[in-house]
C-alpha cells in the first residue's frame, strides 16, 4: 500500500455479527476522536455479510453492503480488511489474498491463526503489511500487546489461564447455582459468547487455538495444533462441584503451556484450582492469562474474554495501531510474530509423559475392604493419597463417594491405576471422575 497520498483510511469489514456489529458501533462513536488524534479520517467503505437483507444493529449508512467476500481483498476503496466471519477455509482465502494485495489485516480468528499462522505471518512479513490479532485471545484483554512488547526483557517459561469465556461461564453457573449444562450453554449462545459451533468451546478446541497462539508468542516457536491435548467439560459430574469445594478447590477450564526439560508441555483441561488463588475467583465470562517469566516472576491479565463489545475493543485497538503506522509512514515496521531461527518447530512433550496431581472420585459399595483395595492398587503404582474425602451414604443407598487427591504422577501410570480401580467389584465405574489439579 502506498502511504504517501493517504489522508483517509478505508476499512472493509467481513462479518457484521456479534463482533462486527460492535466494531461498526465503536468506530461510528470514535470517528471524530480518531481524526483529531491521528489527523487521518477513518471510514468504513464496505462490509460483507452472508445475508445482505438482514437487519443489523448498527448504522451502515454510506457503506457498500455486499455478499462477495473476496471483493474486499481487491477493492480499490479498502486499505485495511477486518476479518470477523470466523471459520477457516473462507477466512484463509480472504486474509491470504488481502495480504498478497498489500492490504493490512485485523482478525479475531484464533482457529485460522492456530492452523495457518505460519503461512499467514510469513506472508505478512514478506509483503510488509501487518496481520494483527489482539481479539483472537482473551477477548478484550490486551494480552498480545503485553506479550509482544511489555515482556520483551523477559524469558517466559509458562503461560497459563482461563481463556474460554463460555466454559468459565458454564462451570461458574453450574457450581454456584446448580444450573443445568444445556440451559447455561443456551444462555452463553444468546449472549454471543459461544462459537458458531459451540462444541469448539465445550471440547476445549477454542482454548487450544488460543493457547497455540500464546505459546507461539511465549516461545517463538511454531506449534503443531494437532499435537495439543484438549479435554472438554463432558466428564464433569454435578456431584464433583460440591465435593471439591469441601476439599478447598473449584473447577476451572485451564489452558497451560510450559517449557520443561523435555520440551513444551501444552494442554487444555478442566482442573481443580485452589480456592486460595486469584484464578479461583475469575468467574463467568471473565478470562485470565498468567505469564511466568524470569525477570518479573509472574503477571496476571484479567478481563472480559468474550462478547461483542469487549472483543471489538481489541479489534479497534489493532486498527488504531495500523492507522497510526500509516500516518507515520511506517506500516512495514508494525509487529509480526517472529520464530526463533534456531528452533522453529516446537518439540512438544507427549501428554502421557506429563505429570500432574489428580482428583479421583469413585462411587463404591459401602462394605468393609473397598477402600483398602483401592489404596492397595494406588500403592502398587507408587501413587500416594494426599487428601481423602469420604461421604456417608445418602438415605436408602448403600454406596459411598470416595474422593482423593494424589501426589504428582505421570499421566500414563495414573490412567492404568484409575482403570484398575474402576474394575473392582463394588465400584460403579460409570460414576467416577478424574480431574487434574492445576499447579505450576
Ligand atoms: P457471528 O456468527 O456472530 O458473525 C459472523 C458474521 O460473518 C455474520 O455477519 C455472517 O453473516 C458473516 N459471514 C459468515 N460467513 C460469511 C461468508 N462466507 N461471507 C460473508 N459473510 C460471512 O460471529 P462472531 O461475531 O461471534 O465471531 C466472529 C469472529 O470473532 C470469529 O472468528 C470468532 O471466533 C471471533 N471471536 C468472537 C468472540 C465472541 O465473543 N463472539 C470473541 C473473540 C473472537 P450473516 O450475519 O449474514 O450471517
Ligand atoms: N467462544 C469464545 C469464548 C469467544 O467463549 O471464549 C471468545 O474467543
PDB file of N, CA and C and ligand atoms in Angstrom, residues 14-20 48-52 54 56 67 69 83-87 90 108-110 135-136 139 192-196 206 305-308 311, ligand 1:
ATOM      1  N   UNK A  14     -15.370  -7.830   7.000  1.00  0.00           N
ATOM      2  CA  UNK A  14     -16.017  -9.085   6.631  1.00  0.00           C
ATOM      3  C   UNK A  14     -16.708  -9.632   7.865  1.00  0.00           C
ATOM      4  N   UNK A  15     -18.036  -9.647   7.863  1.00  0.00           N
ATOM      5  CA  UNK A  15     -18.785 -10.163   9.012  1.00  0.00           C
ATOM      6  C   UNK A  15     -19.321  -9.045   9.881  1.00  0.00           C
ATOM      7  N   UNK A  16     -20.653  -8.957   9.949  1.00  0.00           N
ATOM      8  CA  UNK A  16     -21.281  -7.972  10.842  1.00  0.00           C
ATOM      9  C   UNK A  16     -22.213  -8.749  11.776  1.00  0.00           C
ATOM     10  N   UNK A  17     -21.603  -9.683  12.521  1.00  0.00           N
ATOM     11  CA  UNK A  17     -22.348 -10.468  13.513  1.00  0.00           C
ATOM     12  C   UNK A  17     -22.107  -9.874  14.885  1.00  0.00           C
ATOM     13  N   UNK A  18     -21.892 -10.737  15.890  1.00  0.00           N
ATOM     14  CA  UNK A  18     -21.710 -10.248  17.267  1.00  0.00           C
ATOM     15  C   UNK A  18     -20.562  -9.244  17.345  1.00  0.00           C
ATOM     16  N   UNK A  19     -19.407  -9.617  16.825  1.00  0.00           N
ATOM     17  CA  UNK A  19     -18.234  -8.744  16.966  1.00  0.00           C
ATOM     18  C   UNK A  19     -18.268  -7.608  15.937  1.00  0.00           C
ATOM     19  N   UNK A  20     -18.590  -7.963  14.677  1.00  0.00           N
ATOM     20  CA  UNK A  20     -18.595  -6.943  13.617  1.00  0.00           C
ATOM     21  C   UNK A  20     -19.539  -5.794  13.926  1.00  0.00           C
ATOM     22  N   UNK A  48     -19.076  -6.989   4.233  1.00  0.00           N
ATOM     23  CA  UNK A  48     -19.554  -8.187   3.537  1.00  0.00           C
ATOM     24  C   UNK A  48     -20.217  -9.096   4.559  1.00  0.00           C
ATOM     25  N   UNK A  49     -21.393  -9.577   4.229  1.00  0.00           N
ATOM     26  CA  UNK A  49     -22.146 -10.494   5.106  1.00  0.00           C
ATOM     27  C   UNK A  49     -22.714 -11.611   4.228  1.00  0.00           C
ATOM     28  N   UNK A  50     -23.268 -12.635   4.870  1.00  0.00           N
ATOM     29  CA  UNK A  50     -23.903 -13.689   4.068  1.00  0.00           C
ATOM     30  C   UNK A  50     -25.259 -13.227   3.565  1.00  0.00           C
ATOM     31  N   UNK A  51     -26.046 -12.636   4.484  1.00  0.00           N
ATOM     32  CA  UNK A  51     -27.406 -12.241   4.154  1.00  0.00           C
ATOM     33  C   UNK A  51     -27.506 -10.717   4.100  1.00  0.00           C
ATOM     34  N   UNK A  52     -27.495 -10.163   2.896  1.00  0.00           N
ATOM     35  CA  UNK A  52     -27.431  -8.695   2.812  1.00  0.00           C
ATOM     36  C   UNK A  52     -28.745  -8.022   3.218  1.00  0.00           C
ATOM     37  N   UNK A  54     -30.562  -8.893   5.931  1.00  0.00           N
ATOM     38  CA  UNK A  54     -30.831  -8.977   7.380  1.00  0.00           C
ATOM     39  C   UNK A  54     -30.700  -7.590   8.019  1.00  0.00           C
ATOM     40  N   UNK A  56     -29.466  -5.093  10.732  1.00  0.00           N
ATOM     41  CA  UNK A  56     -28.250  -5.070  11.570  1.00  0.00           C
ATOM     42  C   UNK A  56     -28.418  -4.047  12.696  1.00  0.00           C
ATOM     43  N   UNK A  67     -22.148  -9.328  -0.565  1.00  0.00           N
ATOM     44  CA  UNK A  67     -22.062 -10.715  -0.106  1.00  0.00           C
ATOM     45  C   UNK A  67     -20.874 -11.439  -0.739  1.00  0.00           C
ATOM     46  N   UNK A  69     -17.386 -12.118  -0.554  1.00  0.00           N
ATOM     47  CA  UNK A  69     -16.313 -11.988   0.436  1.00  0.00           C
ATOM     48  C   UNK A  69     -15.004 -11.512  -0.179  1.00  0.00           C
ATOM     49  N   UNK A  83     -11.286  -9.041   9.381  1.00  0.00           N
ATOM     50  CA  UNK A  83     -11.926 -10.346   9.140  1.00  0.00           C
ATOM     51  C   UNK A  83     -12.642 -10.800  10.399  1.00  0.00           C
ATOM     52  N   UNK A  84     -13.976 -10.861  10.348  1.00  0.00           N
ATOM     53  CA  UNK A  84     -14.784 -11.281  11.506  1.00  0.00           C
ATOM     54  C   UNK A  84     -15.875 -12.253  11.081  1.00  0.00           C
ATOM     55  N   UNK A  85     -15.528 -13.143  10.142  1.00  0.00           N
ATOM     56  CA  UNK A  85     -16.544 -14.122   9.722  1.00  0.00           C
ATOM     57  C   UNK A  85     -16.389 -15.442  10.470  1.00  0.00           C
ATOM     58  N   UNK A  86     -15.199 -15.712  11.027  1.00  0.00           N
ATOM     59  CA  UNK A  86     -14.949 -16.997  11.676  1.00  0.00           C
ATOM     60  C   UNK A  86     -14.721 -18.087  10.642  1.00  0.00           C
ATOM     61  N   UNK A  87     -14.648 -19.337  11.116  1.00  0.00           N
ATOM     62  CA  UNK A  87     -14.376 -20.454  10.214  1.00  0.00           C
ATOM     63  C   UNK A  87     -12.938 -20.402   9.717  1.00  0.00           C
ATOM     64  N   UNK A  90     -12.803 -20.124   4.197  1.00  0.00           N
ATOM     65  CA  UNK A  90     -13.107 -18.844   3.536  1.00  0.00           C
ATOM     66  C   UNK A  90     -12.287 -17.693   4.123  1.00  0.00           C
ATOM     67  N   UNK A 108      -9.987 -11.577  14.384  1.00  0.00           N
ATOM     68  CA  UNK A 108     -10.252 -12.104  15.729  1.00  0.00           C
ATOM     69  C   UNK A 108     -10.265 -13.633  15.679  1.00  0.00           C
ATOM     70  N   UNK A 109      -9.772 -14.163  14.552  1.00  0.00           N
ATOM     71  CA  UNK A 109      -9.994 -15.581  14.254  1.00  0.00           C
ATOM     72  C   UNK A 109      -8.840 -16.475  14.728  1.00  0.00           C
ATOM     73  N   UNK A 110      -8.988 -17.009  15.935  1.00  0.00           N
ATOM     74  CA  UNK A 110      -7.901 -17.831  16.505  1.00  0.00           C
ATOM     75  C   UNK A 110      -7.761 -19.162  15.802  1.00  0.00           C
ATOM     76  N   UNK A 135      -7.702  -9.485  19.283  1.00  0.00           N
ATOM     77  CA  UNK A 135      -9.005 -10.002  19.733  1.00  0.00           C
ATOM     78  C   UNK A 135      -9.067 -11.529  19.712  1.00  0.00           C
ATOM     79  N   UNK A 136      -8.051 -12.162  19.136  1.00  0.00           N
ATOM     80  CA  UNK A 136      -8.133 -13.622  18.989  1.00  0.00           C
ATOM     81  C   UNK A 136      -7.932 -14.356  20.307  1.00  0.00           C
ATOM     82  N   UNK A 139     -10.467 -12.128  24.385  1.00  0.00           N
ATOM     83  CA  UNK A 139     -11.471 -11.087  24.123  1.00  0.00           C
ATOM     84  C   UNK A 139     -10.874  -9.691  24.243  1.00  0.00           C
ATOM     85  N   UNK A 192     -23.835 -14.227  22.987  1.00  0.00           N
ATOM     86  CA  UNK A 192     -22.811 -14.027  21.942  1.00  0.00           C
ATOM     87  C   UNK A 192     -21.424 -14.497  22.343  1.00  0.00           C
ATOM     88  N   UNK A 193     -21.330 -15.319  23.417  1.00  0.00           N
ATOM     89  CA  UNK A 193     -20.013 -15.792  23.867  1.00  0.00           C
ATOM     90  C   UNK A 193     -19.533 -17.000  23.059  1.00  0.00           C
ATOM     91  N   UNK A 194     -20.481 -17.889  22.726  1.00  0.00           N
ATOM     92  CA  UNK A 194     -20.080 -19.188  22.162  1.00  0.00           C
ATOM     93  C   UNK A 194     -19.704 -19.052  20.691  1.00  0.00           C
ATOM     94  N   UNK A 195     -18.854 -19.969  20.228  1.00  0.00           N
ATOM     95  CA  UNK A 195     -18.503 -20.029  18.811  1.00  0.00           C
ATOM     96  C   UNK A 195     -19.722 -20.468  18.012  1.00  0.00           C
ATOM     97  N   UNK A 196     -19.665 -20.263  16.675  1.00  0.00           N
ATOM     98  CA  UNK A 196     -20.763 -20.683  15.808  1.00  0.00           C
ATOM     99  C   UNK A 196     -21.063 -22.166  16.054  1.00  0.00           C
ATOM    100  N   UNK A 206     -11.476 -24.388  21.116  1.00  0.00           N
ATOM    101  CA  UNK A 206     -11.276 -22.936  21.024  1.00  0.00           C
ATOM    102  C   UNK A 206     -10.118 -22.502  21.931  1.00  0.00           C
ATOM    103  N   UNK A 305     -13.615 -11.949  28.481  1.00  0.00           N
ATOM    104  CA  UNK A 305     -12.982 -12.813  27.483  1.00  0.00           C
ATOM    105  C   UNK A 305     -13.808 -13.069  26.241  1.00  0.00           C
ATOM    106  N   UNK A 306     -15.028 -12.578  26.187  1.00  0.00           N
ATOM    107  CA  UNK A 306     -15.873 -12.808  25.009  1.00  0.00           C
ATOM    108  C   UNK A 306     -16.991 -11.778  25.030  1.00  0.00           C
ATOM    109  N   UNK A 307     -17.765 -11.778  23.938  1.00  0.00           N
ATOM    110  CA  UNK A 307     -18.868 -10.820  23.818  1.00  0.00           C
ATOM    111  C   UNK A 307     -18.490  -9.727  22.821  1.00  0.00           C
ATOM    112  N   UNK A 308     -19.512  -9.157  22.186  1.00  0.00           N
ATOM    113  CA  UNK A 308     -19.288  -8.220  21.090  1.00  0.00           C
ATOM    114  C   UNK A 308     -18.415  -7.034  21.461  1.00  0.00           C
ATOM    115  N   UNK A 311     -14.718  -7.747  22.638  1.00  0.00           N
ATOM    116  CA  UNK A 311     -13.858  -8.235  21.558  1.00  0.00           C
ATOM    117  C   UNK A 311     -13.598  -7.121  20.546  1.00  0.00           C
TER     118      UNK A 311
HETATM  119  P1  LIG B   1     -21.118 -14.298  14.179  1.00  0.00           P
HETATM  120  O1  LIG B   1     -21.532 -15.664  13.769  1.00  0.00           O
HETATM  121  O2  LIG B   1     -21.942 -13.554  15.153  1.00  0.00           O
HETATM  122  O3  LIG B   1     -20.947 -13.377  12.879  1.00  0.00           O
HETATM  123  C1  LIG B   1     -20.366 -13.842  11.707  1.00  0.00           C
HETATM  124  C2  LIG B   1     -20.599 -12.821  10.610  1.00  0.00           C
HETATM  125  O4  LIG B   1     -19.898 -13.230   9.446  1.00  0.00           O
HETATM  126  C3  LIG B   1     -22.066 -12.689  10.200  1.00  0.00           C
HETATM  127  O5  LIG B   1     -22.363 -11.335   9.940  1.00  0.00           O
HETATM  128  C4  LIG B   1     -22.150 -13.502   8.907  1.00  0.00           C
HETATM  129  O6  LIG B   1     -23.112 -13.001   8.015  1.00  0.00           O
HETATM  130  C5  LIG B   1     -20.782 -13.269   8.333  1.00  0.00           C
HETATM  131  N1  LIG B   1     -20.298 -14.338   7.474  1.00  0.00           N
HETATM  132  C6  LIG B   1     -20.038 -15.622   7.790  1.00  0.00           C
HETATM  133  N2  LIG B   1     -19.579 -16.302   6.726  1.00  0.00           N
HETATM  134  C7  LIG B   1     -19.556 -15.419   5.702  1.00  0.00           C
HETATM  135  C8  LIG B   1     -19.174 -15.512   4.343  1.00  0.00           C
HETATM  136  N3  LIG B   1     -18.745 -16.642   3.817  1.00  0.00           N
HETATM  137  N4  LIG B   1     -19.283 -14.405   3.583  1.00  0.00           N
HETATM  138  C9  LIG B   1     -19.734 -13.240   4.096  1.00  0.00           C
HETATM  139  N5  LIG B   1     -20.078 -13.096   5.386  1.00  0.00           N
HETATM  140  C10 LIG B   1     -19.993 -14.178   6.176  1.00  0.00           C
HETATM  141  O7  LIG B   1     -19.596 -14.446  14.722  1.00  0.00           O
HETATM  142  P2  LIG B   1     -18.867 -13.608  15.856  1.00  0.00           P
HETATM  143  O8  LIG B   1     -19.020 -12.172  15.570  1.00  0.00           O
HETATM  144  O9  LIG B   1     -19.250 -14.120  17.189  1.00  0.00           O
HETATM  145  O10 LIG B   1     -17.344 -14.060  15.631  1.00  0.00           O
HETATM  146  C11 LIG B   1     -16.571 -13.569  14.561  1.00  0.00           C
HETATM  147  C12 LIG B   1     -15.117 -13.975  14.793  1.00  0.00           C
HETATM  148  O11 LIG B   1     -14.659 -13.413  16.010  1.00  0.00           O
HETATM  149  C13 LIG B   1     -14.883 -15.482  14.909  1.00  0.00           C
HETATM  150  O12 LIG B   1     -13.628 -15.788  14.347  1.00  0.00           O
HETATM  151  C14 LIG B   1     -14.838 -15.709  16.413  1.00  0.00           C
HETATM  152  O13 LIG B   1     -14.081 -16.841  16.781  1.00  0.00           O
HETATM  153  C15 LIG B   1     -14.133 -14.447  16.848  1.00  0.00           C
HETATM  154  N6  LIG B   1     -14.353 -14.069  18.229  1.00  0.00           N
HETATM  155  C16 LIG B   1     -15.630 -13.982  18.712  1.00  0.00           C
HETATM  156  C17 LIG B   1     -15.847 -13.612  20.014  1.00  0.00           C
HETATM  157  C18 LIG B   1     -17.202 -13.508  20.585  1.00  0.00           C
HETATM  158  O14 LIG B   1     -17.304 -13.267  21.800  1.00  0.00           O
HETATM  159  N7  LIG B   1     -18.267 -13.660  19.801  1.00  0.00           N
HETATM  160  C19 LIG B   1     -14.703 -13.294  20.903  1.00  0.00           C
HETATM  161  C20 LIG B   1     -13.415 -13.396  20.275  1.00  0.00           C
HETATM  162  C21 LIG B   1     -13.262 -13.778  18.981  1.00  0.00           C
HETATM  163  P3  LIG B   1     -24.691 -13.064   8.360  1.00  0.00           P
HETATM  164  O15 LIG B   1     -24.877 -12.134   9.522  1.00  0.00           O
HETATM  165  O16 LIG B   1     -25.365 -12.542   7.130  1.00  0.00           O
HETATM  166  O17 LIG B   1     -24.987 -14.482   8.685  1.00  0.00           O
END
